[in-house]
Amino acid sequence: MRILLIVPGTYSWRYPGQIQPHTGIAYLAGILKKNGIEVKVLDMGLKYHAKQLFSTLDIFRPQLVGITVFSFFHKRAYDLIDNIKDYGDYQVVLGGAHISAVGDRVLRESKADFAIKGEGEETLLQLCKTIEEGKTDYSNIEGLNIGVSKGGIISNFRMTILAVTLIEPREFVSS
């Protein structure tokens, strides 16, 4: 199973020319790799253009393309989805703060196949495993919103936030 994770290009008026690694994408890539998923990350903020994107799609041949969506740049992400869908038959999953804020609305506004609300590590891993197994029933994947291209918008319950369940608050209190 191969997944291409994309960070759409953004511009910082405060720090022009500076790029910061996307921590959320790093977490996702780490968990997927740990579970045997082949991952490639393409940060469009590093001045990659359509030529490099299409070359990466041709060479890496992912079964799934994941895109993080920032609210301020959501239209840029939608254009990116259009380009990917026009280029080939790729399944696209969206995640990020914008998805958590607006929910399945993104599936009506874009050509994306899936959207993940909330923490995406477990949901994305389950989606990758389902695709890897050749299954097409995604209805039992918690936290996954399924788009019109897959038969209609279905919103599954959101998973609990992983970070909260991993922290013991008493460890952060001094006596």
C-alpha positions in Angstrom: 0.0 0.0 0.0 1.4 3.4 -1.0 0.1 6.8 0.1 1.2 10.2 -1.0 0.7 12.9 1.7 0.5 16.5 0.3 0.9 19.8 2.1 -0.6 22.4 -0.2 1.6 25.5 -0.8 1.0 28.3 1.7 2.5 31.8 1.9 3.4 33.4 5.2 3.2 37.2 5.0 4.9 37.3 8.3 7.8 35.0 7.4 8.1 35.0 3.6 10.3 32.3 2.2 10.3 30.3 5.4 9.0 26.7 5.5 8.1 24.8 8.7 7.7 21.1 8.7 4.1 20.0 9.1 3.9 18.2 12.4 0.5 16.5 11.7 1.8 15.0 8.4 4.9 13.8 10.2 2.8 12.0 12.8 0.6 10.4 10.1 3.6 9.3 8.1 5.3 7.8 11.2 2.3 5.8 12.2 1.6 4.6 8.6 5.3 3.6 8.1 5.3 1.8 11.5 2.3 -0.3 10.2 3.9 -1.2 6.8 2.4 1.5 4.6 4.8 3.0 2.1 4.6 6.8 2.5 5.9 9.8 0.5 5.4 13.4 1.6 5.2 16.3 -0.9 5.3 19.7 0.6 4.2 22.1 -2.1 5.4 25.0 0.0 8.9 24.0 -1.1 8.1 25.4 -4.5 7.0 22.1 -6.1 4.8 22.7 -9.1 2.4 20.6 -11.1 5.2 19.0 -13.0 6.8 17.6 -9.8 3.4 16.5 -8.5 2.6 14.6 -11.7 6.1 13.1 -11.9 5.7 11.9 -8.3 2.3 10.4 -9.1 3.7 8.6 -12.1 6.8 7.2 -10.3 5.3 6.5 -6.8 1.8 5.4 -8.1 0.0 5.8 -4.8 -3.3 4.0 -4.1 -4.4 7.0 -2.0 -3.5 10.7 -1.9 -3.9 12.5 1.4 -4.1 16.3 1.5 -4.1 18.5 4.6 -6.4 21.5 4.3 -6.0 24.9 5.9 -9.1 27.0 6.1 -7.5 30.1 4.7 -6.1 28.1 1.7 -9.0 25.6 1.2 -9.7 26.7 -2.4 -6.0 26.1 -3.3 -6.5 22.6 -1.9 -9.6 22.1 -4.0 -7.7 23.2 -7.1 -5.0 20.6 -6.2 -7.7 17.9 -5.9 -9.1 18.9 -9.3 -5.6 18.6 -10.9 -5.0 15.2 -9.3 -8.4 13.8 -10.3 -8.0 15.2 -13.9 -4.6 13.6 -14.1 -5.6 10.1 -13.1 -7.9 7.8 -11.2 -6.7 8.6 -7.7 -8.6 8.3 -4.5 -8.2 11.5 -2.4 -8.6 11.8 1.4 -8.7 15.2 3.1 -7.7 16.0 6.7 -6.6 18.9 8.8 -8.2 21.7 10.9 -10.5 22.9 8.1 -12.1 19.4 7.8 -12.6 19.3 11.6 -14.2 22.7 11.4 -16.6 22.3 8.5 -17.1 18.5 8.4 -18.6 16.8 5.4 -19.2 20.1 3.6 -15.8 19.7 1.9 -17.1 16.6 0.2 -19.9 18.6 -1.4 -17.5 21.4 -2.4 -14.7 19.3 -3.8 -14.0 16.1 -5.7 -12.4 14.4 -2.7 -13.5 10.8 -2.0 -13.0 10.9 1.8 -12.5 13.4 4.7 -11.3 12.7 8.2 -12.5 14.8 11.1 -10.5 15.1 14.3 -7.3 13.2 15.0 -6.6 11.2 11.8 -3.9 8.6 12.8 -6.2 5.6 13.4 -8.8 6.6 10.8 -6.2 7.0 8.1 -4.5 3.7 9.0 -7.9 1.9 8.9 -8.6 3.4 5.5 -5.2 2.4 4.1 -5.7 -1.2 5.4 -9.2 -1.4 3.9 -7.9 -0.2 0.5 -4.9 -2.5 0.7 -7.2 -5.5 1.3 -9.2 -4.5 -1.8 -12.4 -3.8 0.1 -14.8 -1.1 -0.9 -17.0 -0.9 2.2 -15.7 2.0 4.2 -18.8 2.5 6.4 -17.3 1.0 9.5 -14.2 3.2 9.6 -14.7 5.6 12.6 -14.0 9.3 11.9 -14.3 8.9 8.1 -16.6 10.9 6.0 -17.3 9.2 2.7 -18.0 11.4 -0.4 -20.4 11.5 -3.2 -18.1 9.6 -5.6 -18.4 6.6 -3.3 -22.2 6.5 -3.3 -23.3 9.5 -1.2 -22.1 11.4 1.8 -21.8 9.3 4.9 -20.5 10.7 8.1 -19.2 8.2 10.6 -18.8 9.0 14.3 -15.7 10.9 15.1 -13.0 9.0 17.0 -11.9 10.1 20.4 -8.9 12.4 20.5 -5.9 10.2 20.8 -3.6 12.6 22.6 -6.0 13.0 25.5 -6.2 9.3 26.1 -2.4 9.0 26.2 -1.7 11.8 28.8 -1.8 11.3 32.5 -2.5 14.8 33.8 -1.1 14.1 37.3 2.4 13.7 35.7 2.3 17.4 34.8 1.5 18.7 38.3 4.3 19.6 40.7 3.8 19.1 44.4 
